Amino acid sequence: MSLINTKIFWLIVKTVAVTYTLLTAIVILCSFKKPVKPPEYVRTDIIFLKLYLNINPEIKFISGNAFYSFKVENRNEKNLPLQFDLSQNFNVKKVIYNGKHLNFKQNTDDKLIVYPNNNWNDDDNIEIEYEGIPNTQNGLGSVVFSKHDGIPVFWTLSEPNGAKDWFPCKQQLTDKIDSTDIIISCPKRYKSVSNGIKVEEKIEGQSRITIWQHRYPCAYYLLAAAISEYKTYSDYVKLSNGDSIEILNYVYPERYEQCRRRTPKLIPAFKMLCDSFGTYPFANEKYGHAQFGWGGGMEHQTISFMVNFDLDLMIHELAHHWFGNMITCTSWRDVWINEGFAVFCEGLATEKGLANGNDPVAWRKQKIYNACRHPEGGVYVTGDTTEVWNIFNTDLSYSKGAMILHMLRREMGDQMFFKAIRQYIDQKKFKYGNATGADFFDCIQKTYGKNLQWFVNQWYYGKGYPIYDIRWQQTANGILNLKLNQKTTSNSIGFFKAKIPLAIHGENGETMFVRLNNSFPGQHISIAPDFNVSYIVFDPYSDVISVGSRVQHTKLCTDQIVKIKTDLKSDKIRIECNSESGFRRYSLKQKNSTEILNGFVPPNGIFEIHKNQLADGTYILTIEGKEYWSGFVYIKHRNNNKKRA
């Protein structure tokens, strides 16, 4: 084969190869489906809902008319369809907009799609007429037709996503309905109850029609209705400013006498919550209870539904009206904003002797035990938020959520903690709106003035808990050396920074309580009790989320971290710190008094205290930095025979 023929041959081969490659690429590209663009719907701000309900608790059936006023958030979307959440169990009979019927479609995913004739206006009103047999198997039991003592009863429980099972709605936490009228028609033998104030009740033929008006922003899941042969009565809370708030109770007739005895017990805790967090947020209307048959309680706005009138349960649902109702979680991942706070308030009432129990330490111990049943458990919900029990994990969202608030309180101190909570509650962007866990902690840090991100990362976003192994030894000169070791139950956190509470007990009944700043693994800390130590108890007041921790008496191979030197001839006390201890500041105060002296520890770790600046007595010297040391200094006149430092 000649050279020219060879070139032509290879040119043909290359051409065929390139053509084949291009054709293959085209086939592959054509085999991919074009991405399906998600449907677009108009974004709205719900302003007002007037809901007419016709319900007979004897018959599992609901008919209703929902009138919505809304605003379109983006003018460029005015021609897009409108979407509501509504169970496919219902038959939508008509949708009317400005007097004209609109086309609509009900999807199998519980969505109602409404199509505009032209464009939506700036201020729109729409009416949806619907009826049907509701879905009674959704969520926590969003719609229930039942009986108590043979008497029919109807109730709703929409949390987290069950509102669509009794009325067309927008199930979005961040779009609260600014104002509502709920009008309920039922057979006249029954009474109905809902949110807000009862402005009218009348009998028309065989029906009782009751109008309830609520003039505060309200999340979709906090609207509610209940119907039965209720008996009613009121308790009243007299506030420190002289105002009174009504507690309106709707109870089963067979439980009337029992309820009359129980509900007034809430009044002292009601006052305490107002004193701690500000006046009840819906004071212009009412607070109330309605009895229902679910196994617990539900904090429907201004009208909590209760299975019974257990005091702790009443406190929990009332507390939600600050934490959950007035300020609602932005997403169900932050449900701790609702539930952790409500449980914390139960504990607060227990501390003050206003709850069922009178032992706050035992109460916290139980919450710690609950939280630690989940070695990989966290407060921030990372799993599927459509799964009800993933959201409402009582050990994590509730118990652990309450305990991280308690630990934050111990970190900040009571005065600063409650000041910061009030600042959070009074923030305009949160009040009657929404907040995330991050929003809460940002607000707390601004009031506190110190960085708490380490706390947020390990206790809120992190998982698991620490288990401590603390070793101690007391030297001949009385110094108590401790070594703080910990392991964690989850790989998400390698080390938990915390203040470790210890009760140090002496041989003759002496007791000393300390909180040690544990800031790194294997930390050595020395303190100087003025007695011989017999044993040490970890976390005696149940302040730390931890189980399985232990404190052991052992031999520690460690040099004394701080040495105190004095003599008769000198007017100075010499303090020598181990240069590797990382101490930065020192302070001196007398027992049970304010700080007297403070200063910086030099790089070499040596500084002096002048005796002539101080009166006779016993002083506590505290040195802090990477490590922590606290010890006693004894100051006496030079002419005394005994000197000790």
XYZ file of C-alpha atoms in Angstrom:
645
model
C 0.000 0.000 0.000
C 1.352 3.344 -0.997
C 1.619 6.299 1.451
C -1.154 8.327 -0.129
C -3.569 5.399 0.113
C -2.690 4.894 3.786
C -3.515 8.530 4.598
C -6.874 8.254 2.850
C -7.632 5.046 4.755
C -6.956 6.568 8.178
C -8.933 9.699 7.255
C -11.961 7.524 6.497
C -11.517 5.634 9.783
C -11.357 8.874 11.822
C -14.449 10.262 10.042
C -16.459 7.123 10.801
C -15.330 7.157 14.467
C -16.253 10.824 14.995
C -19.627 10.302 13.317
C -20.340 7.262 15.498
C -19.394 9.184 18.661
C -21.674 12.095 17.746
C -24.598 9.805 16.962
C -24.097 7.930 20.242
C -24.059 11.211 22.196
C -27.268 12.363 20.488
C -29.000 9.070 21.356
C -27.882 9.330 24.998
C -29.021 12.934 25.289
C -32.394 12.133 23.750
C -32.863 9.288 26.217
C -32.877 11.734 29.145
C -36.259 13.192 29.979
C -36.452 16.910 30.242
C -36.740 17.979 33.891
C -40.341 18.530 34.857
C -40.827 22.094 36.003
C -42.739 22.175 39.285
C -46.185 23.734 39.055
C -46.308 27.410 39.943
C -48.988 28.932 42.107
C -49.682 32.459 43.197
C -48.043 33.384 46.511
C -50.520 34.875 48.941
C -50.743 36.509 52.339
C -53.900 35.323 54.126
C -55.622 38.266 55.812
C -59.007 37.026 57.007
C -61.012 33.809 57.214
C -64.754 33.558 57.771
C -65.605 29.884 58.168
C -69.203 28.604 58.288
C -69.474 25.046 59.623
C -72.597 22.887 59.757
C -71.892 19.854 61.939
C -73.992 17.342 63.825
C -71.745 15.338 66.193
C -74.079 12.354 65.735
C -73.317 12.131 61.993
C -69.852 11.868 60.477
C -70.270 14.633 57.925
C -69.121 18.253 57.506
C -70.499 20.934 55.217
C -68.964 24.375 55.153
C -68.216 27.639 53.403
C -64.798 29.250 53.701
C -64.492 32.933 52.788
C -60.883 34.091 52.441
C -59.444 37.559 52.042
C -55.875 37.531 50.771
C -53.214 39.607 49.071
C -51.015 38.542 46.197
C -47.389 38.864 47.272
C -45.919 39.270 43.779
C -47.702 41.275 41.067
C -45.952 39.217 38.378
C -47.807 36.131 39.605
C -51.339 37.509 39.332
C -52.365 35.152 36.553
C -51.150 31.978 38.314
C -53.592 29.510 39.907
C -54.285 29.519 43.646
C -53.628 26.422 45.754
C -55.386 25.358 48.959
C -54.888 22.312 51.149
C -58.118 20.309 51.388
C -58.696 16.604 51.942
C -59.783 14.743 48.827
C -62.549 13.234 50.973
C -64.458 16.485 50.496
C -66.438 17.424 47.432
C -65.969 21.061 46.476
C -69.325 22.268 45.186
C -68.264 25.694 43.948
C -65.622 28.397 44.124
C -66.769 31.995 43.734
C -64.567 35.029 43.191
C -66.037 38.525 42.992
C -69.466 37.013 42.328
C -68.246 34.771 39.511
C -67.685 31.031 39.470
C -64.097 29.906 38.931
C -62.767 26.684 37.507
C -61.018 24.412 39.984
C -59.496 20.969 40.295
C -59.156 18.622 43.274
C -55.971 16.574 43.199
C -55.433 13.202 44.834
C -52.691 14.733 47.021
C -55.231 16.750 49.046
C -54.756 19.914 46.991
C -57.461 22.209 45.653
C -56.309 24.225 42.618
C -58.327 27.331 41.687
C -57.816 29.005 38.284
C -58.362 32.769 37.828
C -60.499 34.113 34.982
C -57.978 36.901 34.394
C -55.745 38.216 37.168
C -56.071 38.288 40.915
C -56.643 41.746 42.370
C -54.647 43.420 45.145
C -57.279 42.667 47.808
C -59.156 39.513 46.965
C -62.049 37.566 48.433
C -62.855 33.996 47.516
C -65.576 31.594 48.705
C -65.208 27.807 48.743
C -68.272 25.679 49.399
C -67.534 22.059 50.295
C -68.983 18.977 52.010
C -68.175 15.377 52.712
C -67.175 12.672 55.158
C -63.884 13.835 56.692
C -60.720 11.804 56.985
C -60.533 10.747 60.638
C -57.281 8.761 60.369
C -54.790 11.567 59.705
C -52.015 12.847 61.976
C -52.900 12.821 65.657
C -56.599 12.435 64.839
C -57.430 15.687 63.084
C -61.216 15.138 63.091
C -63.043 12.963 65.611
C -66.704 11.976 66.001
C -67.024 10.063 69.259
C -68.996 9.730 72.498
C -68.474 10.389 76.212
C -70.825 8.743 78.658
C -73.061 7.951 75.668
C -73.166 11.626 74.555
C -71.955 12.464 71.014
C -68.931 14.755 70.711
C -67.022 16.273 67.795
C -63.582 17.829 67.973
C -60.611 18.802 65.808
C -56.867 18.512 66.408
C -55.020 19.904 63.391
C -51.393 19.742 64.525
C -49.247 19.287 62.515
C -51.017 18.927 59.130
C -54.640 18.052 59.817
C -56.432 21.369 59.282
C -57.169 20.331 55.688
C -59.343 17.536 57.088
C -62.035 19.979 58.173
C -61.621 23.193 56.160
C -59.755 24.461 53.061
C -56.607 26.199 54.252
C -53.010 27.131 53.566
C -50.896 24.821 55.719
C -47.867 27.094 55.959
C -46.557 28.017 59.397
C -45.193 31.395 58.327
C -48.476 32.726 56.903
C -50.626 33.262 59.959
C -54.251 34.238 59.376
C -54.530 37.782 60.721
C -58.161 37.498 61.833
C -60.914 34.859 61.924
C -64.664 34.457 62.323
C -65.781 30.873 62.918
C -69.557 30.351 62.770
C -70.769 26.923 63.876
C -74.262 25.545 63.357
C -75.201 22.379 65.249
C -78.349 20.798 66.728
C -79.624 23.053 69.508
C -79.075 20.447 72.247
C -75.317 20.939 71.796
C -72.904 23.789 72.433
C -69.952 24.650 70.216
C -66.654 26.283 71.133
C -63.841 27.804 69.065
C -61.105 30.457 69.093
C -61.539 33.965 70.454
C -64.663 35.595 71.857
C -68.227 34.350 71.570
C -69.971 37.397 70.089
C -73.379 35.841 69.401
C -75.355 32.679 70.060
C -78.877 32.125 68.779
C -81.415 29.400 68.155
C -82.854 29.132 64.654
C -85.382 26.297 64.308
C -83.638 23.154 65.482
C -80.128 24.644 65.234
C -77.861 26.543 67.606
C -75.652 29.036 65.759
C -72.590 30.424 67.562
C -70.224 33.087 66.240
C -66.628 33.137 67.497
C -64.337 36.032 66.592
C -60.555 35.999 66.970
C -58.558 39.144 66.260
C -54.976 37.938 66.699
C -52.697 36.325 64.081
C -53.173 32.563 64.242
C -51.387 29.628 62.595
C -53.636 27.232 60.668
C -53.120 24.326 63.102
C -54.170 26.412 66.124
C -57.728 26.933 64.859
C -60.203 24.480 66.374
C -63.836 23.537 66.875
C -65.589 21.249 69.346
C -69.265 20.351 69.822
C -71.025 18.413 72.578
C -73.489 18.795 75.466
C -71.005 20.930 77.349
C -71.559 22.587 80.691
C -69.762 25.914 81.052
C -68.335 28.020 83.852
C -65.557 30.590 84.273
C -62.574 31.115 86.542
C -60.865 34.512 86.724
C -57.207 35.439 87.082
C -56.609 38.768 88.791
C -53.272 40.202 87.650
C -50.917 42.407 89.643
C -52.035 45.458 87.618
C -55.638 44.889 88.702
C -56.872 43.474 85.379
C -58.736 40.179 85.219
C -58.542 37.462 82.574
C -61.379 35.009 82.089
C -60.719 31.266 81.916
C -63.827 29.922 80.175
C -64.323 26.173 80.662
C -66.390 23.821 78.468
C -66.587 20.470 80.269
C -68.457 17.197 80.001
C -71.523 17.224 82.294
C -70.540 13.952 83.960
C -67.170 15.522 84.892
C -68.499 18.933 85.897
C -67.958 18.734 89.667
C -64.487 17.275 89.306
C -63.492 19.971 86.812
C -64.839 22.756 89.046
C -62.437 21.593 91.744
C -59.413 21.288 89.461
C -59.371 24.267 87.092
C -58.915 26.995 89.792
C -55.579 25.368 90.675
C -54.174 26.834 87.456
C -54.638 30.435 88.637
C -51.374 30.785 90.687
C -49.314 29.322 87.813
C -51.147 31.616 85.374
C -50.003 34.626 87.433
C -46.455 33.254 87.622
C -46.214 32.902 83.825
C -47.499 36.462 83.386
C -44.916 37.746 85.878
C -42.118 35.780 84.183
C -42.886 36.388 80.509
C -45.324 39.288 80.310
C -49.117 39.459 80.359
C -51.004 36.596 78.705
C -50.663 37.382 74.970
C -54.403 37.172 74.151
C -55.679 39.037 77.192
C -58.118 41.161 75.166
C -60.150 38.034 74.443
C -60.021 35.033 76.784
C -58.284 31.913 77.836
C -60.265 28.709 78.068
C -60.473 24.928 78.136
C -62.663 22.518 76.194
C -62.794 18.880 77.174
C -62.122 16.282 74.484
C -61.233 12.601 74.296
C -57.691 12.598 72.925
C -55.034 11.301 75.327
C -53.459 14.631 76.271
C -53.949 18.313 75.542
C -53.715 20.689 72.589
C -52.950 24.405 72.861
C -55.510 25.761 70.385
C -55.215 29.536 70.479
C -57.270 30.937 73.412
C -58.995 27.552 73.941
C -56.850 24.575 74.960
C -58.463 21.186 74.468
C -57.927 18.900 77.478
C -58.533 15.224 78.124
C -58.659 16.025 81.849
C -57.637 18.887 84.090
C -54.349 17.633 85.445
C -52.454 20.675 86.749
C -49.195 20.008 84.881
C -51.117 19.498 81.634
C -52.992 22.780 82.138
C -49.700 24.619 82.790
C -48.121 23.080 79.674
C -50.939 24.123 77.326
C -51.184 27.602 78.843
C -47.421 28.132 78.460
C -47.784 27.432 74.739
C -49.702 30.687 74.379
C -46.396 32.510 74.810
C -44.225 29.802 73.255
C -45.844 28.228 70.208
C -48.931 30.379 69.729
C -47.756 33.982 70.011
C -44.316 32.972 68.694
C -44.633 29.904 66.475
C -41.862 27.706 65.106
C -40.909 28.649 61.539
C -40.806 24.996 60.508
C -41.525 21.726 62.253
C -37.765 21.169 62.490
C -37.815 23.859 65.187
C -40.788 22.401 67.079
C -38.665 22.802 70.223
C -39.645 26.501 70.094
C -43.106 25.210 70.996
C -42.632 22.091 73.084
C -39.315 22.568 74.870
C -40.475 25.880 76.296
C -43.836 24.488 77.430
C -42.150 21.654 79.348
C -39.601 24.123 80.781
C -42.526 26.139 82.170
C -43.854 23.006 83.867
C -40.480 22.749 85.604
C -40.545 26.434 86.505
C -43.938 25.969 88.143
C -42.608 22.906 89.984
C -39.724 24.996 91.387
C -42.201 27.520 92.744
C -44.527 24.906 94.266
C -47.299 25.629 91.744
C -47.413 22.265 89.939
C -48.275 18.696 90.886
C -44.876 17.834 92.294
C -42.832 19.686 94.897
C -39.382 18.322 94.036
C -37.790 20.162 91.091
C -34.631 18.029 91.300
C -36.640 14.836 90.841
C -38.560 16.516 88.010
C -35.353 17.413 86.156
C -33.862 13.997 86.843
C -36.798 12.397 85.047
C -36.423 14.750 82.054
C -32.691 13.929 81.870
C -33.491 10.212 81.952
C -36.033 10.663 79.136
C -33.580 12.651 76.997
C -30.776 10.144 77.498
C -32.844 7.214 76.274
C -31.643 8.354 72.830
C -27.805 8.211 72.613
C -28.002 9.589 69.055
C -30.946 11.883 69.692
C -31.051 15.630 69.042
C -33.482 18.471 69.631
C -33.337 19.921 66.123
C -35.489 17.664 63.913
C -33.379 16.344 61.033
C -35.641 13.501 59.874
C -38.889 13.395 57.930
C -41.161 16.198 59.187
C -44.208 14.588 57.579
C -43.839 11.782 60.137
C -45.828 12.913 63.189
C -43.874 11.045 65.838
C -40.568 12.191 64.399
C -41.664 15.749 65.191
C -43.346 15.081 68.510
C -40.697 12.927 70.134
C -41.524 13.535 73.785
C -38.023 12.546 74.935
C -36.218 14.951 72.579
C -38.432 17.859 71.440
C -40.013 17.984 74.904
C -37.722 16.700 77.690
C -34.328 17.399 76.140
C -35.615 20.716 74.804
C -36.659 21.745 78.314
C -33.327 20.692 79.799
C -31.202 22.649 77.312
C -33.186 25.715 78.383
C -32.437 24.864 81.998
C -28.729 24.436 81.180
C -28.743 27.763 79.344
C -30.283 29.331 82.440
C -27.507 27.885 84.614
C -24.905 29.158 82.146
C -26.279 32.718 82.091
C -27.679 33.080 85.595
C -31.335 33.665 86.441
C -31.406 37.437 86.122
C -29.769 37.562 82.696
C -31.642 34.498 81.419
C -35.123 35.837 82.167
C -34.171 39.286 80.921
C -33.066 37.726 77.626
C -36.283 35.680 77.341
C -38.361 38.839 77.779
C -36.271 40.572 75.109
C -36.962 37.662 72.761
C -40.707 37.705 73.461
C -40.954 41.460 72.922
C -39.105 41.492 69.581
C -41.521 42.906 66.991
C -40.314 40.548 64.272
C -41.171 37.527 66.429
C -44.185 38.679 68.446
C -47.345 37.130 66.975
C -45.099 35.767 64.237
C -42.525 33.032 63.817
C -39.004 32.178 64.952
C -36.415 29.465 64.473
C -34.095 28.043 67.093
C -31.307 30.112 65.516
C -33.459 33.268 65.856
C -33.962 32.544 69.537
C -30.291 31.972 70.301
C -29.225 35.049 68.284
C -31.572 37.187 70.366
C -30.358 35.637 73.624
C -26.701 36.244 72.710
C -27.345 39.914 71.942
C -28.851 40.446 75.379
C -26.247 38.327 77.152
C -23.331 39.984 75.362
C -21.326 36.761 75.183
C -20.883 34.192 72.441
C -23.103 31.145 72.955
C -22.604 29.504 69.577
C -20.668 26.684 71.205
C -23.747 25.965 73.339
C -26.060 26.048 70.299
C -23.839 23.756 68.238
C -23.444 21.078 70.866
C -26.796 21.117 72.650
C -29.267 22.237 69.963
C -27.841 21.037 66.654
C -25.665 18.317 68.143
C -26.778 14.850 69.170
C -26.268 12.651 72.181
C -24.820 13.623 75.546
C -21.602 13.384 77.608
C -20.752 10.709 80.138
C -18.231 11.918 82.728
C -15.506 9.965 84.505
C -14.147 12.276 87.215
C -11.162 11.267 89.365
C -10.095 13.091 92.552
C -7.361 13.107 95.172
C -6.745 15.445 98.115
C -3.132 16.283 98.916
C -1.611 16.556 102.391
C -1.903 20.364 102.351
C -5.662 20.182 101.583
C -5.641 20.904 97.856
C -8.286 18.850 96.008
C -7.079 17.804 92.553
C -9.610 16.603 89.994
C -9.264 15.220 86.483
C -12.300 15.568 84.204
C -12.696 12.938 81.502
C -15.725 12.460 79.280
C -16.926 10.339 76.421
C -19.842 11.208 74.147
C -22.642 8.957 72.946
C -22.693 10.384 69.417
C -19.942 11.032 66.907
C -21.639 14.319 65.997
C -20.031 15.922 69.072
C -16.494 15.049 70.140
C -16.584 17.050 73.370
C -19.323 18.795 75.367
C -18.266 22.036 77.009
C -20.254 22.479 80.220
C -20.278 23.673 83.803
C -20.020 20.498 85.874
C -21.819 20.675 89.237
C -20.243 18.769 92.108
C -21.191 18.446 95.767
C -18.026 17.908 97.852
C -18.737 16.284 101.223
C -16.386 16.331 104.209
C -15.599 13.763 106.853
C -17.444 15.766 109.513
C -20.559 16.577 107.491
C -19.180 19.638 105.690
C -20.513 20.375 102.171
C -19.147 22.539 99.388
C -20.957 23.028 96.057
C -18.959 24.010 92.942
C -19.560 24.373 89.193
C -16.389 23.582 87.272
C -15.867 24.969 83.765
C -14.971 21.872 81.768
C -13.583 23.352 78.556
C -11.338 20.587 77.144
C -10.822 16.804 77.495
C -8.702 15.456 80.344
C -8.790 18.794 82.165
C -7.138 19.115 85.580
C -8.750 21.432 88.124
C -7.634 22.165 91.673
C -9.708 23.682 94.468
C -9.059 24.140 98.165
C -11.878 23.124 100.501
C -11.171 23.885 104.166
C -12.008 20.335 105.241
C -10.982 16.749 104.592
C -12.993 15.360 101.654
C -14.907 12.130 102.177
C -16.786 11.755 98.879
C -18.023 13.793 95.876
C -21.421 13.644 94.161
C -21.834 14.458 90.462
C -24.668 16.842 89.532
C -26.568 16.720 92.839
C -29.349 19.039 91.594
C -29.868 17.395 88.163
C -28.641 20.313 86.061
C -26.749 18.493 83.272
C -27.990 16.209 80.491
C -25.957 13.117 81.338
C -26.519 9.611 82.666
C -23.923 7.056 83.728
C -21.391 9.626 84.974
C -19.275 8.787 88.009
C -16.802 10.356 90.456
C -14.004 8.194 91.899
C -11.365 8.675 94.584
C -8.013 7.671 93.089
C -4.332 8.581 92.919
C -3.588 11.340 90.407
C -0.116 11.773 88.996
C -0.264 15.543 88.622
C 1.760 18.471 89.916
C 0.015 21.031 92.039
C -1.286 23.633 89.609
C -1.288 26.585 92.049
C 1.053 27.220 94.996
C 0.360 29.879 97.630
C 3.383 31.152 99.587
C 3.477 33.485 102.570
C 5.655 34.121 105.619
C 5.608 36.198 108.813
C 8.025 38.840 107.577
C 6.241 39.637 104.321
C 3.156 41.773 103.757
C 2.586 39.940 100.508
C 1.113 36.614 99.482
C 2.902 35.096 96.498
C 0.851 33.069 94.017
C 2.722 30.727 91.673
C 0.687 29.143 88.836
C 1.843 26.341 86.629
C 2.880 28.171 83.465
C 1.216 25.505 81.292
C -2.163 25.951 82.954
C -3.160 28.834 80.669
C -4.524 31.015 83.487
C -5.424 34.558 82.403
C -7.308 36.339 85.200
C -7.666 36.156 88.948
C -10.201 37.533 91.407
C -10.403 37.669 95.189
C -13.501 37.953 97.356
C -14.577 37.126 100.875
C -17.064 34.339 101.426
C -20.603 35.424 100.484
C -19.407 38.875 99.373
C -18.661 40.751 96.167
C -15.315 40.779 94.398
C -12.578 42.810 96.152
C -9.536 42.451 93.879
C -8.974 41.251 90.337
C -6.259 41.355 87.722
C -4.388 39.592 84.937
C -2.057 36.661 85.513
C 1.406 37.428 84.018
C 2.838 35.032 81.386
C 5.150 33.477 83.974
C 2.136 32.710 86.189
C 3.489 34.569 89.276
C 1.696 37.460 90.998
C 1.344 38.891 94.508
C -1.474 40.086 96.781
C -0.745 42.771 99.391
C -2.080 41.830 102.829
C -2.352 45.439 103.989
C -5.115 45.985 101.439
C -7.276 43.411 103.179
C -8.942 42.961 106.554
C -8.518 39.817 108.608
C -10.570 36.934 107.338
C -10.996 34.121 104.861
C -10.932 34.882 101.140
C -11.659 32.869 98.017
C -9.075 33.181 95.249
C -10.314 32.198 91.794
C -8.009 31.868 88.778
C -9.445 31.247 85.330
C -8.316 30.716 81.754
C -8.045 27.457 79.863
C -8.308 25.871 83.304
C -10.043 26.863 86.515
C -8.762 26.947 90.064
C -10.424 28.102 93.261
C -8.883 28.063 96.698
C -8.977 29.669 100.132
C -6.584 32.377 101.332
C -6.372 33.185 105.063
C -5.276 36.710 106.011
C -4.191 37.434 109.609
C -2.047 40.088 111.352
C 1.688 39.549 111.521
C 1.761 39.426 115.278
C -0.495 36.355 115.296
C 1.308 33.112 115.886
C -0.646 31.109 113.343
C -0.491 31.897 109.692
C -2.016 29.915 106.890
C -2.412 30.611 103.213
